[in-house]
CSV table of C-alpha atoms in Angstrom, one decimal:
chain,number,residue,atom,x,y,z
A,1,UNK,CA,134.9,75.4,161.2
A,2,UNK,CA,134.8,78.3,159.4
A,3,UNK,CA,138.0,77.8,157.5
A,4,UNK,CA,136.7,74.9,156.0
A,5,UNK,CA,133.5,76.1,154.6
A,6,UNK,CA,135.8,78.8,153.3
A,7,UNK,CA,137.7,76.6,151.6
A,8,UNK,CA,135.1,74.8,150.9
A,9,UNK,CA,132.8,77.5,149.1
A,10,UNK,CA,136.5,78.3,147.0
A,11,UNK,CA,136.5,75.2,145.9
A,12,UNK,CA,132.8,74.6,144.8
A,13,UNK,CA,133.6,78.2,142.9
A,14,UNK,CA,136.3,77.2,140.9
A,15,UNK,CA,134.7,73.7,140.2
A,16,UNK,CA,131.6,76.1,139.1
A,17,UNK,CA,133.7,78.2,136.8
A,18,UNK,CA,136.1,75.4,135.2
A,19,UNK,CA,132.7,74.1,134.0
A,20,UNK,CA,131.3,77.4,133.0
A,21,UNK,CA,130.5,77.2,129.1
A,22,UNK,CA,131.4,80.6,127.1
A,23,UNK,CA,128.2,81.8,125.7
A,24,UNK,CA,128.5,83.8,123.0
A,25,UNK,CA,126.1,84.8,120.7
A,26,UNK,CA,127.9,85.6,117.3
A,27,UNK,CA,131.2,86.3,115.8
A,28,UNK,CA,131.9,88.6,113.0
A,29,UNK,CA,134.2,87.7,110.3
A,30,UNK,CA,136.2,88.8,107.4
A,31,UNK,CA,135.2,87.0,104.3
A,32,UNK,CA,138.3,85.3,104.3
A,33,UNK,CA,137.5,84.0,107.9
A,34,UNK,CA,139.5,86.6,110.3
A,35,UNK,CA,137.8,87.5,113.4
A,36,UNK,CA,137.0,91.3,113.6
A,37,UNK,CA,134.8,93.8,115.3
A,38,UNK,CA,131.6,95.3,114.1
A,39,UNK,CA,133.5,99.0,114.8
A,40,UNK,CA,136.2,97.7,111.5
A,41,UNK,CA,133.1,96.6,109.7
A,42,UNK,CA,131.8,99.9,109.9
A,43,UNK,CA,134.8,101.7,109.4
A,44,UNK,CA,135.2,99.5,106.0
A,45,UNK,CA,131.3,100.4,105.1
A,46,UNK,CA,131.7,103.7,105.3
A,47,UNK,CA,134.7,103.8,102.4
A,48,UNK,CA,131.4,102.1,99.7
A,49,UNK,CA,129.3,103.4,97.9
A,50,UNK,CA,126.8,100.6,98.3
A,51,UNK,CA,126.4,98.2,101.1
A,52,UNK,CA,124.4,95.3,100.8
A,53,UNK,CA,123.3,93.3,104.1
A,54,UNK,CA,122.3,89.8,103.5
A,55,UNK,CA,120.0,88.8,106.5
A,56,UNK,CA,118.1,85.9,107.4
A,57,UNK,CA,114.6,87.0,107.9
A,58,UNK,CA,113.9,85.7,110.4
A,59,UNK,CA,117.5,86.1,112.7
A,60,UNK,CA,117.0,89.1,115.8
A,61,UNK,CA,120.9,89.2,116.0
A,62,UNK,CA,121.0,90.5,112.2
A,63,UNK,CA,118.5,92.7,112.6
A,64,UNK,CA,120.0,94.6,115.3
A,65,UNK,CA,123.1,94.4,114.1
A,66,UNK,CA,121.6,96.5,110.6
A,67,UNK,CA,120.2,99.0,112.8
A,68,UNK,CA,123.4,99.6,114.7
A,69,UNK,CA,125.2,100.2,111.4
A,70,UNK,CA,122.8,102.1,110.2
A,71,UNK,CA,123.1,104.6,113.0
A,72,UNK,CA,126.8,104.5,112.3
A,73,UNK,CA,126.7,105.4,109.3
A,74,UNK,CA,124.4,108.1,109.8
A,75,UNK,CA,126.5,109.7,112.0
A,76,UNK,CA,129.4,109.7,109.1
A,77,UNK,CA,127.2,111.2,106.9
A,78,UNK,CA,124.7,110.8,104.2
A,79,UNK,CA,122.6,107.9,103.9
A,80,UNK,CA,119.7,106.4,102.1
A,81,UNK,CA,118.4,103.4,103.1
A,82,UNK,CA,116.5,100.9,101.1
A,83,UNK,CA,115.1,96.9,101.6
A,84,UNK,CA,113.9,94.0,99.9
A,85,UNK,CA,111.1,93.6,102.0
A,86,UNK,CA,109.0,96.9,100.7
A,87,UNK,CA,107.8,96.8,96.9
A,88,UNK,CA,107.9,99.0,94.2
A,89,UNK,CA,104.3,99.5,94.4
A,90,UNK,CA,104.4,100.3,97.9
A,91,UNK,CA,106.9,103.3,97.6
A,92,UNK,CA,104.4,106.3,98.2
A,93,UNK,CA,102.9,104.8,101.4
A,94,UNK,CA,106.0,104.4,102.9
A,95,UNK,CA,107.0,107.9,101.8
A,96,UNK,CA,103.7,109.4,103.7
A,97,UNK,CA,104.6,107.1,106.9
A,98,UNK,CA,108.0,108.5,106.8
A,99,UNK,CA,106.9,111.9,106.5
A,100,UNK,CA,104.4,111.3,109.2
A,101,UNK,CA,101.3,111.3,107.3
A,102,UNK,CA,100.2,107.7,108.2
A,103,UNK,CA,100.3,106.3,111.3
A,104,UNK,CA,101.7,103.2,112.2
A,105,UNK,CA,98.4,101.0,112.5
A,106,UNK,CA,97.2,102.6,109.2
A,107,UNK,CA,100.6,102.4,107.4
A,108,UNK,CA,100.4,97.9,108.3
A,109,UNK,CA,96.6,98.2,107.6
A,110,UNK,CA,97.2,100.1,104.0
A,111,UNK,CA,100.6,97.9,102.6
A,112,UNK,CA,99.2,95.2,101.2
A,113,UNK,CA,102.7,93.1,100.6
A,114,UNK,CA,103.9,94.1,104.5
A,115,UNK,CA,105.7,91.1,105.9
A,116,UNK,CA,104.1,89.4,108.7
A,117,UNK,CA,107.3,89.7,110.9
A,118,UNK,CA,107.5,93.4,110.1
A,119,UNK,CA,106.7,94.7,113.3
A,120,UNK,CA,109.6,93.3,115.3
A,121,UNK,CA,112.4,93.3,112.4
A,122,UNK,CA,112.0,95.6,110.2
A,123,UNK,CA,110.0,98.7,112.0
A,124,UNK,CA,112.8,100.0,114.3
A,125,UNK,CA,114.4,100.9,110.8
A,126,UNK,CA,112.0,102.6,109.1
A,127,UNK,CA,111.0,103.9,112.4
A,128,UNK,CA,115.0,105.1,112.6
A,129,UNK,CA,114.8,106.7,109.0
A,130,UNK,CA,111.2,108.4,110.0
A,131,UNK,CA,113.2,110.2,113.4
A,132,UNK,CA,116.4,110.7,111.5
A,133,UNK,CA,114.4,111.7,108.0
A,134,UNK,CA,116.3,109.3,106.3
A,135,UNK,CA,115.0,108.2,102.6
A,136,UNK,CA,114.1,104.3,102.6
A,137,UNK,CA,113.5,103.2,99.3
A,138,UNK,CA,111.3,100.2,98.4
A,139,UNK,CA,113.1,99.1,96.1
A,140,UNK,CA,111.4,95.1,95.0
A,141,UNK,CA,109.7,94.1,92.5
A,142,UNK,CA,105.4,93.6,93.0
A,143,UNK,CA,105.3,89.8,94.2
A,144,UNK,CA,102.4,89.3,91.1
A,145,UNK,CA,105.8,90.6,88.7
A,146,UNK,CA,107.8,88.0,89.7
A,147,UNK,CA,105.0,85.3,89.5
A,148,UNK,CA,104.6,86.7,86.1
A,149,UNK,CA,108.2,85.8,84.9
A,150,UNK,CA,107.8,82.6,86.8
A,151,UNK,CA,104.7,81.3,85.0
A,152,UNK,CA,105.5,83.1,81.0
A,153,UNK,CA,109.0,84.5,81.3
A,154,UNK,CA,110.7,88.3,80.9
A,155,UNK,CA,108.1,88.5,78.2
A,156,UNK,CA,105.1,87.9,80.4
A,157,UNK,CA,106.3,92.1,81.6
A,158,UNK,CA,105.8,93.6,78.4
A,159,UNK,CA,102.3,93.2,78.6
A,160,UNK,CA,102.2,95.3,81.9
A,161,UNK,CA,101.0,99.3,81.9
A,162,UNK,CA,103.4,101.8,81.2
A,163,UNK,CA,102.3,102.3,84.7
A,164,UNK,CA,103.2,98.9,86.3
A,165,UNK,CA,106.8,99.0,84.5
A,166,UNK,CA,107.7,102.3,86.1
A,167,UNK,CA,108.1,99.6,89.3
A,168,UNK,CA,110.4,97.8,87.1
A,169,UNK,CA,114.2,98.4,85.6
A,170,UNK,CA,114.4,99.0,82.0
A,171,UNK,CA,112.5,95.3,80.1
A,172,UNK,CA,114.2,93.0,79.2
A,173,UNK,CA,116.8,92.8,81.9
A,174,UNK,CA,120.2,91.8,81.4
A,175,UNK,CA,120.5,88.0,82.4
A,176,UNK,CA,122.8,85.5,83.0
A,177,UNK,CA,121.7,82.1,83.5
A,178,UNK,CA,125.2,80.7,84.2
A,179,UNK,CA,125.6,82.3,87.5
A,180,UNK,CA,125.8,79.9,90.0
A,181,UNK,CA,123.2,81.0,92.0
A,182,UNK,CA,120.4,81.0,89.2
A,183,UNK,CA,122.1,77.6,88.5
A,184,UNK,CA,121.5,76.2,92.0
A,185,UNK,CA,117.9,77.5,91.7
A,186,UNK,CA,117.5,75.4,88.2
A,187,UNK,CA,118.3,72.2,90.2
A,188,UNK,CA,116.3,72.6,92.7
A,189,UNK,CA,113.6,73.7,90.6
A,190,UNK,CA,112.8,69.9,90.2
A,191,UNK,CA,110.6,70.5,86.9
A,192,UNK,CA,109.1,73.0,88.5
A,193,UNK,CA,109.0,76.5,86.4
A,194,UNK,CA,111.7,75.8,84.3
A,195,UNK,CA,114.4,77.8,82.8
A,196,UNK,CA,111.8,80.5,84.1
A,197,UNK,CA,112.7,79.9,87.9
A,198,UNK,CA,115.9,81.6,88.1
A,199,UNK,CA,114.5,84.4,85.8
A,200,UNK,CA,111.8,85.1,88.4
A,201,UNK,CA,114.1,85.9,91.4
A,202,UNK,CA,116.6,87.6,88.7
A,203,UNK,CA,113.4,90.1,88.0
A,204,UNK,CA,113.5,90.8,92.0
A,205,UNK,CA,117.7,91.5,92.1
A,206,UNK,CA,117.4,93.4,88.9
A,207,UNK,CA,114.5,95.5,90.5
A,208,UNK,CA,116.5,96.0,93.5
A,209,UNK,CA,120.2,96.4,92.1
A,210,UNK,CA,117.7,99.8,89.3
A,211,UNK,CA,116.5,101.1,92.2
A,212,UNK,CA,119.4,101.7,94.1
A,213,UNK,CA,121.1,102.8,91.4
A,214,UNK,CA,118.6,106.0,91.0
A,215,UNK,CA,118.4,106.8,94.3
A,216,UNK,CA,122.4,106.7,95.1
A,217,UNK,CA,122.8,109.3,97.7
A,218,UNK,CA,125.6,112.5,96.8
A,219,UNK,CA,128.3,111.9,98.4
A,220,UNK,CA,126.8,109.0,100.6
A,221,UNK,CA,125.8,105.3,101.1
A,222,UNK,CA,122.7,103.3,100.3
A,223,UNK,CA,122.3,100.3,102.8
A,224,UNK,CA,120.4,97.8,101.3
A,225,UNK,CA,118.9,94.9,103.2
A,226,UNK,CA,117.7,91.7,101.5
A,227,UNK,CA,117.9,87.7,102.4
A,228,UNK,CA,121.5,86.4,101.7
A,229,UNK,CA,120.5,84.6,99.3
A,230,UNK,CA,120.0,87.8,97.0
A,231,UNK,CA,124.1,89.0,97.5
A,232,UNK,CA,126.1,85.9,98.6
A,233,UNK,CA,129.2,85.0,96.7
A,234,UNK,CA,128.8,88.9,94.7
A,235,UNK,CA,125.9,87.4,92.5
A,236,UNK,CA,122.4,88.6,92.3
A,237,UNK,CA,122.0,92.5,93.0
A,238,UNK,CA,125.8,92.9,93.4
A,239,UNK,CA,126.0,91.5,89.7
A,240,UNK,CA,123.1,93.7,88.4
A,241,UNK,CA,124.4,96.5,90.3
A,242,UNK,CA,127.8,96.1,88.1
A,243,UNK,CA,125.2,96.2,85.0
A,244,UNK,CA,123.4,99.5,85.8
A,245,UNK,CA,126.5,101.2,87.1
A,246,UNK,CA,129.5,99.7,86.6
A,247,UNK,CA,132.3,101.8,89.0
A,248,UNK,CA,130.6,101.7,92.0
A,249,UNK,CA,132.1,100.5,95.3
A,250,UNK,CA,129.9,97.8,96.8
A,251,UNK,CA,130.6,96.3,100.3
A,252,UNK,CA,128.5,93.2,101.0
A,253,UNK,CA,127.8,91.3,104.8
A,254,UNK,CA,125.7,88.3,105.1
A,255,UNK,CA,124.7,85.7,107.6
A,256,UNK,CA,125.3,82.2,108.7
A,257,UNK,CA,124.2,80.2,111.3
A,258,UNK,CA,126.6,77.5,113.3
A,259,UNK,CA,127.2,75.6,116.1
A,260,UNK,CA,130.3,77.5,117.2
A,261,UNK,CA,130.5,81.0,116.6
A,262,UNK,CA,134.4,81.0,116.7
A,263,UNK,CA,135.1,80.5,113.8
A,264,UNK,CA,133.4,80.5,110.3
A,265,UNK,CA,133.4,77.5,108.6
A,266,UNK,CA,135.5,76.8,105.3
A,267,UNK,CA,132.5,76.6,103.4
A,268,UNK,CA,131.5,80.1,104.3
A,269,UNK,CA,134.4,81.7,103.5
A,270,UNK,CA,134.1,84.1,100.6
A,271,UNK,CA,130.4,84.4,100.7
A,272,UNK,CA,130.9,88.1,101.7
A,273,UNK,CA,133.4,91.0,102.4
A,274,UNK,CA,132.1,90.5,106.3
A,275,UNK,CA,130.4,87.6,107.9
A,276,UNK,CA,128.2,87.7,110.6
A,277,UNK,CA,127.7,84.4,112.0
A,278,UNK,CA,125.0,83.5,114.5
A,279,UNK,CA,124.2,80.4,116.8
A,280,UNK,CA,122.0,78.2,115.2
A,281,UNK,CA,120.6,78.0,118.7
A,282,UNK,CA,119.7,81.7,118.8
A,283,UNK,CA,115.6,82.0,119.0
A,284,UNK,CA,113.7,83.0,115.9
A,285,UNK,CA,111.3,85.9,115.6
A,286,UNK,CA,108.9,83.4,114.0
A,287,UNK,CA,108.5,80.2,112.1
């Protein structure tokens, strides 16, 4: 009898495992769709100068994954870090928060642009740069800027203080409306905005791509996060990082979502020097 529940159980167990399903949670690719490992992604981010990680906001696996490269890279040496998600005119409270002169509650109660998922995505990096006493540079453009450019054009920004355009890069910007990404944006625009669409979210990658230009660390790396959108295919602040400073050495990473995690699919090949791709399954820290 108790052979056969023995052989029994053995068989229920390999019946169990043949039907396991592999969960996996991402894979990491090369851009031109090569599985890899997040320790040759960080080896390869190191040898930039710049390193630009495309994120969906609202993805926990991209999230941690910056922070575990930014610890990385710490420990190779120096490092600024910087994000899309903290505006110009926000600099100097996150400079007292990072130098421990605001608390946290007071820090969220004083930014007035802080993002409403801040708290679960974006603190455990500034909190990292606080312990570490890294720099983290807000390096966006005032949301009221870009909704300047959106309603009147680059010309709506002259009219700002000499104060205001301290937050900005030197007016007018360089521009190139035949970029693909601005010409996506036009057709989607529907009407909507114009020719002044595109303009608006070039006034936020041109804000980003200055700032990290002046605060380049010596002999170090600026990681720089920001919604894909803003670095995917080497547009946006990769291109205006080429127009404030031509020779650096930029490393990009961005995120997909998919169904199976792999492979990446043909249509994201290229989008990036590395590719993180996520379930589409994986939970959201909001909606």
């Amino acid at each position: 009898m108790k052979h056969t529940w023995g052989i029994l159980m053995c068989t229920l167990l390999i019946s169990a495992g043949a039907h396991a399903q592999k969960v996996e949670a991402y894979g990491l690719f090369t851009g031109k769709g090569k599985k890899t490992t997040f320790e040759k992604m960080a080896r390869d981010a190191a040898r930039a100068q710049v390193v630009l990680f495309g994120e969906y906001h609202d993805d926990p696996i991209a999230h941690w994954m910056q922070l575990k490269l930014a610890q990385d890279l710490h420990q190779r040496g120096n490092l600024v870090m910087g994000a899309e998600m903290f505006e110009r005119d926000t600099q100097h409270l996150l400079d007292a928060y990072l130098a421990g002169e605001l608390e946290d509650k007071e820090f969220r109660d004083t930014v007035h642009s802080i993002w409403s998922n801040y708290a679960t995505d974006y603190k455990p990096l500034v909190d990292f740069a606080r312990e570490q006493n890294i720099p983290f540079v807000a390096t966006n453009v005032p949301r009221y800027m870009a909704s300047a450019v959106y309603r009147g054009g680059f010309e709506k920004l002259e009219e700002l203080s000499d104060e205001e355009k301290e937050w900005l890069p030197p007016l007018p910007p360089p521009y190139d409306a035949s970029l693909p990404g601005y010409q996506a944006m036009l057709e989607m625009g529907m009407g909507h905005g114009g020719d002044n669409f595109p303009k608006a979210q070039a006034i936020k990658d041109a804000t980003m791509g200055w700032f990290i230009v002046q605060n380049l660390p010596d002999e170090g790396i600026f990681l720089h996060f920001n919604g894909s959108y803003h670095s995917n295919n080497y547009e946006g602040i990769y291109w205006y990082l080429n127009q404030y400073a031509s020779d650096l050495r930029i490393f990009t990473i961005t995120t997909v979502r998919q169904e199976d995690v792999s492979r990446l699919d043909p249509e994201s090949r290229g989008l990036a020097d590395y590719i993180l791709v996520v379930d589409e399954d994986m939970t959201r820290t909001y909606r």
